[in-house]
Short mmCIF file of C-alpha atoms in Angstrom, two decimals:
data_model
loop_
_atom_site.label_atom_id
_atom_site.label_comp_id
_atom_site.label_asym_id
_atom_site.label_seq_id
_atom_site.Cartn_x
_atom_site.Cartn_y
_atom_site.Cartn_z
CA UNK T 1 0.00 0.00 0.00
CA UNK T 2 1.39 3.38 -0.98
CA UNK T 3 -0.85 5.64 1.07
CA UNK T 4 -2.93 5.33 4.22
CA UNK T 5 -6.10 6.98 2.90
CA UNK T 6 -9.31 5.03 2.35
CA UNK T 7 -11.82 5.97 -0.33
CA UNK T 8 -15.51 5.68 0.64
CA UNK T 9 -17.72 4.03 -1.98
CA UNK T 10 -19.81 7.19 -2.36
CA UNK T 11 -16.77 9.04 -3.67
CA UNK T 12 -16.85 7.01 -6.92
CA UNK T 13 -18.05 8.97 -9.97
CA UNK T 14 -21.00 6.91 -11.17
CA UNK T 15 -21.81 8.81 -14.38
CA UNK T 16 -19.86 11.19 -16.64
CA UNK T 17 -19.73 14.86 -15.65
CA UNK T 18 -21.93 15.97 -18.55
CA UNK T 19 -24.75 13.70 -17.29
CA UNK T 20 -24.80 15.13 -13.75
CA UNK T 21 -26.96 18.13 -14.54
CA UNK T 22 -28.10 20.57 -17.25
CA UNK T 23 -25.51 22.80 -18.87
CA UNK T 24 -22.59 20.60 -17.88
CA UNK T 25 -19.81 19.39 -20.18
CA UNK T 26 -16.86 17.02 -19.86
CA UNK T 27 -14.79 19.82 -18.34
CA UNK T 28 -17.32 20.27 -15.50
CA UNK T 29 -15.09 18.46 -13.03
CA UNK T 30 -12.89 19.69 -10.23
CA UNK T 31 -9.14 20.19 -10.35
CA UNK T 32 -6.92 19.56 -7.35
CA UNK T 33 -3.55 21.27 -7.80
CA UNK T 34 -0.54 20.24 -5.73
CA UNK T 35 2.91 21.81 -5.72
CA UNK T 36 5.01 19.94 -3.21
CA UNK T 37 2.78 19.77 -0.13
CA UNK T 38 0.94 22.97 -1.09
CA UNK T 39 -2.58 22.14 -2.29
CA UNK T 40 -5.29 24.29 -3.84
CA UNK T 41 -8.76 23.65 -5.24
CA UNK T 42 -10.08 24.73 -8.65
CA UNK T 43 -12.49 23.96 -11.46
CA UNK T 44 -10.92 22.10 -14.40
CA UNK T 45 -11.82 24.97 -16.74
CA UNK T 46 -9.23 27.00 -14.81
CA UNK T 47 -6.42 24.73 -16.09
CA UNK T 48 -5.15 27.30 -18.66
CA UNK T 49 -4.52 29.74 -15.79
CA UNK T 50 -2.60 27.13 -13.82
CA UNK T 51 -0.18 26.63 -16.72
CA UNK T 52 2.04 29.08 -18.58
CA UNK T 53 3.49 29.73 -22.03
CA UNK T 54 6.23 27.24 -22.82
CA UNK T 55 4.66 24.37 -20.87
CA UNK T 56 4.15 21.19 -22.86
CA UNK T 57 1.44 18.57 -22.33
CA UNK T 58 2.13 14.99 -23.44
CA UNK T 59 -1.19 13.41 -24.50
CA UNK T 60 -2.14 9.85 -25.40
CA UNK T 61 -3.94 9.47 -28.76
CA UNK T 62 -4.99 5.84 -28.28
CA UNK T 63 -8.72 5.32 -28.99
CA UNK T 64 -10.81 3.19 -26.65
CA UNK T 65 -12.11 -0.14 -27.92
CA UNK T 66 -15.44 -1.80 -27.21
CA UNK T 67 -13.42 -4.51 -25.49
CA UNK T 68 -16.06 -6.42 -23.49
CA UNK T 69 -17.81 -9.32 -25.27
CA UNK T 70 -20.34 -11.84 -23.92
CA UNK T 71 -19.52 -15.53 -24.15
CA UNK T 72 -20.21 -18.96 -22.72
CA UNK T 73 -18.12 -21.73 -21.24
CA UNK T 74 -20.41 -24.70 -21.58
CA UNK T 75 -23.73 -23.38 -20.27
CA UNK T 76 -22.17 -20.75 -18.01
CA UNK T 77 -22.20 -17.11 -19.08
CA UNK T 78 -18.95 -15.17 -18.98
CA UNK T 79 -17.74 -11.78 -20.17
CA UNK T 80 -14.43 -11.60 -22.01
CA UNK T 81 -12.34 -8.46 -21.69
CA UNK T 82 -9.98 -8.27 -24.67
CA UNK T 83 -6.89 -6.54 -23.34
CA UNK T 84 -3.85 -6.59 -25.60
CA UNK T 85 -3.05 -8.05 -29.03
CA UNK T 86 0.24 -9.92 -29.15
CA UNK T 87 2.69 -9.98 -32.04
CA UNK T 88 1.76 -13.61 -32.75
CA UNK T 89 -1.94 -12.83 -33.25
CA UNK T 90 -3.04 -14.03 -29.83
CA UNK T 91 -4.86 -11.76 -27.39
CA UNK T 92 -4.36 -11.26 -23.68
CA UNK T 93 -7.85 -11.67 -22.23
CA UNK T 94 -9.55 -11.56 -18.85
CA UNK T 95 -12.63 -13.64 -18.11
CA UNK T 96 -15.26 -12.10 -15.82
CA UNK T 97 -18.53 -13.39 -14.38
CA UNK T 98 -21.73 -11.36 -14.89
CA UNK T 99 -22.93 -10.09 -11.52
CA UNK T 100 -26.61 -9.63 -12.42
CA UNK T 101 -26.34 -5.82 -12.22
CA UNK T 102 -24.90 -5.19 -15.67
CA UNK T 103 -21.30 -5.35 -14.48
CA UNK T 104 -18.93 -8.20 -13.63
CA UNK T 105 -16.88 -9.79 -10.88
CA UNK T 106 -13.56 -11.62 -10.91
CA UNK T 107 -13.37 -15.04 -12.54
CA UNK T 108 -10.38 -17.35 -12.17
CA UNK T 109 -8.77 -17.86 -15.56
CA UNK T 110 -7.82 -21.17 -17.15
CA UNK T 111 -7.14 -23.97 -17.28
CA UNK T 112 -5.27 -24.19 -20.57
CA UNK T 113 -7.57 -25.49 -23.29
CA UNK T 114 -10.68 -23.78 -21.92
CA UNK T 115 -12.94 -22.85 -24.84
CA UNK T 116 -15.18 -19.80 -24.77
CA UNK T 117 -17.95 -19.55 -27.36
CA UNK T 118 -18.48 -15.99 -28.61
CA UNK T 119 -21.03 -14.38 -30.94
CA UNK T 120 -21.05 -15.48 -34.57
CA UNK T 121 -19.80 -18.98 -33.74
CA UNK T 122 -16.36 -17.56 -32.90
CA UNK T 123 -14.22 -19.61 -30.48
CA UNK T 124 -11.63 -18.37 -28.00
CA UNK T 125 -9.23 -20.96 -26.57
CA UNK T 126 -7.09 -20.12 -23.55
CA UNK T 127 -3.49 -21.24 -23.98
CA UNK T 128 -1.31 -19.99 -21.10
CA UNK T 129 -1.23 -17.33 -18.37
CA UNK T 130 0.12 -13.95 -19.45
CA UNK T 131 2.66 -13.99 -16.63
CA UNK T 132 3.86 -16.69 -14.20
CA UNK T 133 2.66 -14.57 -11.27
CA UNK T 134 -1.10 -14.90 -11.58
CA UNK T 135 -4.03 -16.36 -13.48
CA UNK T 136 -6.14 -13.26 -14.12
CA UNK T 137 -4.95 -12.65 -17.69
CA UNK T 138 -4.40 -15.39 -20.26
CA UNK T 139 -3.08 -15.55 -23.76
CA UNK T 140 -5.90 -16.85 -25.94
CA UNK T 141 -6.28 -17.65 -29.61
CA UNK T 142 -9.46 -16.65 -31.47
CA UNK T 143 -10.80 -18.74 -34.36
CA UNK T 144 -11.59 -15.60 -36.39
CA UNK T 145 -8.42 -13.49 -36.80
CA UNK T 146 -10.53 -10.33 -37.22
CA UNK T 147 -10.93 -9.74 -33.48
CA UNK T 148 -11.22 -5.97 -33.94
CA UNK T 149 -14.17 -6.59 -36.26
CA UNK T 150 -15.71 -8.84 -33.60
CA UNK T 151 -15.36 -6.02 -31.06
CA UNK T 152 -16.95 -3.49 -33.43
CA UNK T 153 -19.92 -5.79 -34.07
CA UNK T 154 -20.51 -7.32 -30.65
CA UNK T 155 -18.39 -5.47 -28.09
CA UNK T 156 -19.19 -2.76 -25.57
CA UNK T 157 -16.96 -0.62 -23.37
CA UNK T 158 -15.59 -2.26 -20.25
CA UNK T 159 -17.63 -1.14 -17.28
CA UNK T 160 -16.96 -1.57 -13.58
CA UNK T 161 -19.42 -1.94 -10.70
CA UNK T 162 -19.02 1.59 -9.33
CA UNK T 163 -20.65 3.03 -12.49
CA UNK T 164 -24.40 3.41 -12.73
CA UNK T 165 -25.19 2.16 -16.23
CA UNK T 166 -23.78 1.23 -19.63
CA UNK T 167 -22.53 4.12 -21.74
CA UNK T 168 -21.96 4.42 -25.51
CA UNK T 169 -18.39 4.04 -26.72
CA UNK T 170 -18.23 7.76 -27.55
CA UNK T 171 -18.35 8.54 -23.80
CA UNK T 172 -15.05 6.67 -23.44
CA UNK T 173 -13.19 8.51 -26.22
CA UNK T 174 -11.01 11.49 -25.36
CA UNK T 175 -10.67 14.60 -27.51
CA UNK T 176 -7.13 13.43 -28.40
CA UNK T 177 -8.14 9.94 -29.64
CA UNK T 178 -7.08 9.14 -33.21
CA UNK T 179 -7.81 6.01 -35.25
CA UNK T 180 -4.72 3.82 -35.48
CA UNK T 181 -3.60 2.43 -38.82
CA UNK T 182 -4.35 -1.17 -37.83
CA UNK T 183 -7.46 -0.44 -35.77
CA UNK T 184 -5.73 -1.08 -32.44
CA UNK T 185 -6.63 0.84 -29.32
CA UNK T 186 -6.98 0.72 -25.57
CA UNK T 187 -9.06 -1.75 -23.61
CA UNK T 188 -9.71 1.04 -21.11
CA UNK T 189 -9.87 4.76 -21.74
CA UNK T 190 -6.76 6.88 -21.08
CA UNK T 191 -9.05 8.71 -18.71
CA UNK T 192 -6.90 11.61 -17.45
CA UNK T 193 -7.60 13.37 -20.76
CA UNK T 194 -11.36 12.87 -20.63
CA UNK T 195 -12.18 16.33 -19.18
CA UNK T 196 -10.49 18.15 -22.09
CA UNK T 197 -12.80 19.74 -24.65
CA UNK T 198 -11.91 21.29 -28.00
CA UNK T 199 -12.67 24.70 -26.50
CA UNK T 200 -10.25 24.16 -23.62
CA UNK T 201 -7.52 22.85 -25.92
CA UNK T 202 -7.88 25.97 -28.09
CA UNK T 203 -7.56 28.21 -25.03
CA UNK T 204 -4.42 26.38 -23.90
CA UNK T 205 -2.86 26.76 -27.36
CA UNK T 206 -3.74 30.45 -27.41
CA UNK T 207 -1.85 30.87 -24.14
CA UNK T 208 1.31 29.25 -25.52
CA UNK T 209 0.90 25.74 -24.11
CA UNK T 210 2.08 23.03 -26.52
CA UNK T 211 0.93 19.44 -27.04
CA UNK T 212 3.09 16.41 -27.83
CA UNK T 213 1.05 13.35 -28.91
CA UNK T 214 2.20 9.83 -28.06
CA UNK T 215 0.36 6.52 -28.22
CA UNK T 216 0.13 3.83 -25.57
CA UNK T 217 -2.55 1.18 -25.91
CA UNK T 218 -3.68 0.44 -22.37
CA UNK T 219 -4.62 -3.04 -21.24
CA UNK T 220 -7.22 -4.18 -18.75
CA UNK T 221 -6.63 -2.79 -15.28
CA UNK T 222 -6.61 -5.03 -12.24
CA UNK T 223 -9.84 -3.88 -10.60
CA UNK T 224 -9.48 -6.14 -7.55
CA UNK T 225 -5.81 -7.11 -7.15
CA UNK T 226 -4.14 -3.83 -8.23
CA UNK T 227 -1.30 -5.65 -9.97
CA UNK T 228 1.58 -3.76 -11.58
CA UNK T 229 1.03 -2.94 -15.27
CA UNK T 230 2.20 -5.55 -17.74
CA UNK T 231 3.86 -4.84 -21.13
CA UNK T 232 1.90 -2.53 -23.42
CA UNK T 233 2.45 -1.31 -26.97
CA UNK T 234 3.55 2.31 -27.39
CA UNK T 235 4.96 4.85 -29.83
CA UNK T 236 6.72 8.18 -29.32
CA UNK T 237 6.88 9.87 -32.75
CA UNK T 238 9.93 11.82 -33.91
CA UNK T 239 8.03 15.12 -33.94
CA UNK T 240 6.90 14.65 -30.33
CA UNK T 241 10.40 13.68 -29.19
CA UNK T 242 11.71 16.92 -30.72
CA UNK T 243 8.97 18.98 -29.03
CA UNK T 244 9.71 17.45 -25.62
CA UNK T 245 13.46 17.95 -25.91
CA UNK T 246 12.98 21.54 -27.09
CA UNK T 247 10.62 22.35 -24.22
CA UNK T 248 13.09 21.00 -21.70
CA UNK T 249 15.97 22.91 -23.28
CA UNK T 250 13.91 26.11 -23.26
CA UNK T 251 12.95 25.89 -19.61
CA UNK T 252 9.35 24.82 -20.16
CA UNK T 253 7.70 22.30 -17.91
CA UNK T 254 6.94 18.87 -19.40
CA UNK T 255 3.63 17.65 -17.98
CA UNK T 256 2.16 14.26 -18.81
CA UNK T 257 -1.61 13.86 -19.19
CA UNK T 258 -2.13 10.49 -17.55
CA UNK T 259 0.08 7.74 -16.24
CA UNK T 260 0.05 6.13 -19.71
CA UNK T 261 1.83 9.19 -21.13
CA UNK T 262 4.44 8.95 -18.38
CA UNK T 263 5.06 5.28 -19.11
CA UNK T 264 5.47 5.89 -22.83
CA UNK T 265 7.80 8.88 -22.72
CA UNK T 266 9.90 7.51 -19.86
CA UNK T 267 10.36 4.39 -22.01
CA UNK T 268 11.78 6.51 -24.83
CA UNK T 269 14.53 8.40 -22.98
CA UNK T 270 18.17 7.43 -23.50
CA UNK T 271 20.98 7.27 -20.93
CA UNK T 272 21.78 10.93 -21.57
CA UNK T 273 18.24 12.06 -20.79
CA UNK T 274 17.27 12.73 -24.41
CA UNK T 275 13.88 11.54 -25.64
CA UNK T 276 14.14 9.47 -28.83
CA UNK T 277 11.50 8.37 -31.32
CA UNK T 278 10.66 4.80 -30.32
CA UNK T 279 7.90 2.24 -30.66
CA UNK T 280 7.31 -1.32 -29.57
CA UNK T 281 6.56 -2.84 -26.18
CA UNK T 282 7.30 -1.31 -22.81
CA UNK T 283 7.43 -3.19 -19.52
CA UNK T 284 8.56 -0.11 -17.58
CA UNK T 285 7.09 0.34 -14.11
CA UNK T 286 7.82 3.81 -12.74
CA UNK T 287 8.58 3.67 -9.01
CA UNK T 288 10.19 6.09 -6.53
CA UNK T 289 13.36 4.00 -6.76
CA UNK T 290 13.51 4.32 -10.55
CA UNK T 291 12.34 7.94 -10.58
CA UNK T 292 11.43 9.97 -13.67
CA UNK T 293 13.86 11.46 -16.19
CA UNK T 294 11.60 13.44 -18.51
CA UNK T 295 8.35 14.57 -16.94
CA UNK T 296 8.20 17.44 -14.46
CA UNK T 297 4.56 16.99 -13.52
CA UNK T 298 1.40 15.05 -14.16
CA UNK T 299 -2.32 15.53 -14.72
CA UNK T 300 -4.09 12.39 -13.56
CA UNK T 301 -7.26 11.00 -12.10
CA UNK T 302 -7.62 9.90 -8.49
CA UNK T 303 -6.48 6.33 -7.89
CA UNK T 304 -7.35 3.73 -5.26
CA UNK T 305 -4.86 3.56 -2.34
CA UNK T 306 -3.68 0.09 -3.44
CA UNK T 307 -3.18 1.04 -7.08
CA UNK T 308 0.32 0.67 -8.49
CA UNK T 309 -0.19 4.03 -10.24
CA UNK T 310 0.40 5.75 -6.91
CA UNK T 311 4.02 4.60 -7.00
CA UNK T 312 4.38 6.71 -10.14
CA UNK T 313 2.86 9.71 -8.38
CA UNK T 314 5.33 9.24 -5.53
CA UNK T 315 8.18 9.08 -8.05
CA UNK T 316 7.13 12.48 -9.42
CA UNK T 317 5.98 14.31 -6.28
CA UNK T 318 7.17 12.34 -3.25
CA UNK T 319 5.17 10.36 -0.71
CA UNK T 320 4.42 13.29 1.60
CA UNK T 321 2.97 15.33 -1.24
CA UNK T 322 0.80 12.44 -2.47
CA UNK T 323 -0.57 11.74 1.01
CA UNK T 324 -1.29 15.42 1.59
CA UNK T 325 -3.09 15.84 -1.73
CA UNK T 326 -5.14 12.67 -1.31
CA UNK T 327 -6.14 13.73 2.18
CA UNK T 328 -7.31 17.04 0.71
CA UNK T 329 -9.21 15.22 -2.05
CA UNK T 330 -11.04 13.11 0.51
CA UNK T 331 -11.90 15.98 2.83
CA UNK T 332 -12.92 18.07 -0.19
CA UNK T 333 -15.32 15.34 -1.42
CA UNK T 334 -13.61 14.86 -4.80
CA UNK T 335 -14.85 12.07 -7.07
CA UNK T 336 -12.69 9.07 -8.05
CA UNK T 337 -12.26 6.89 -11.16
CA UNK T 338 -12.55 7.52 -14.91
CA UNK T 339 -15.55 9.89 -14.73
CA UNK T 340 -14.24 11.70 -11.68
CA UNK T 341 -12.17 14.74 -10.80
CA UNK T 342 -8.51 15.25 -11.68
CA UNK T 343 -5.26 16.08 -9.94
CA UNK T 344 -2.54 18.34 -11.37
CA UNK T 345 0.92 17.78 -9.88
CA UNK T 346 3.23 20.72 -10.59
CA UNK T 347 6.95 20.70 -9.80
CA UNK T 348 8.56 22.66 -7.04
CA UNK T 349 11.10 25.04 -8.51
CA UNK T 350 13.85 25.55 -5.95
CA UNK T 351 14.63 29.26 -5.50
CA UNK T 352 11.58 30.11 -7.62
CA UNK T 353 9.16 28.17 -5.42
CA UNK T 354 7.09 31.29 -4.90
CA UNK T 355 6.23 31.23 -8.60
CA UNK T 356 5.16 27.61 -8.28
CA UNK T 357 2.91 28.45 -5.34
CA UNK T 358 1.34 31.33 -7.24
CA UNK T 359 0.41 28.87 -9.99
CA UNK T 360 -1.32 26.69 -7.39
CA UNK T 361 -3.67 29.38 -6.13
#
């Protein structure tokens, strides 16, 4: 456990911000800003005033897939979460049991050879666990190689029990999502970017804030066990690497939008601290011991106390700062999870700390 706070169930965001009342939009969420152990409270629409010209935001362009598909093992109903496509054509999948409320609960994977019948007479056969450390995720082979077509025809967005109802796939796409050449995407939304609207992006650009797009296709999170992230496919384009290096050289702050953006860009930095254009698989887990070499700050959602993502926050801000900010989020009645409020971590700036604090207020 990385922090001592506990999150009451009622602090889960059950529906998207734009569905919580008339006149609301995606950006109608709250923004917790922390700078060291200094914390302040804002509306997300104030983000442009918390940043400054020369800052650079790294954003994930991965689109969200309709990655949940109904199936059967014998006569028993299951839900298959398609997580990650391997280079050999297999898919990492998680089996879940329907809970009777429209969501799912954990289902032990395996054994090898288990056959799941999917829509359209498609068969999924489990072959081996994804890692030797657990049985939640399995590599499986699908009888129809067009799995992305199967998801388009029969899939729906992955939904967890703290949400109130099913939502259309469009609710799970961020303003930065772009179709990938091969149709790949994320099993779960890169949710830190969800509150951004085109209007807010335009205001940020007008104030001199830059954007560097990267892609990291996120897999299925561990909703119960909070396991460390496993390898995911990513790409840092040449143009984005140049933007990041130029911002750092010019004294701008490099701020990642989401833990996925941190994982991607920190996987693309060389021994000299220069970001290079790279793509492939990353198994990087950012911890306080490893630290960060590129990002100065982070815009992220609020994570469960057991989540491995909090180790990344500690690597960027330090444990004391994370505990202080999460305590403030709890006492301030912030909302958690993908439809919830967001947290902006800004760097302390040594002798210029007073400027950092002024940006927090």
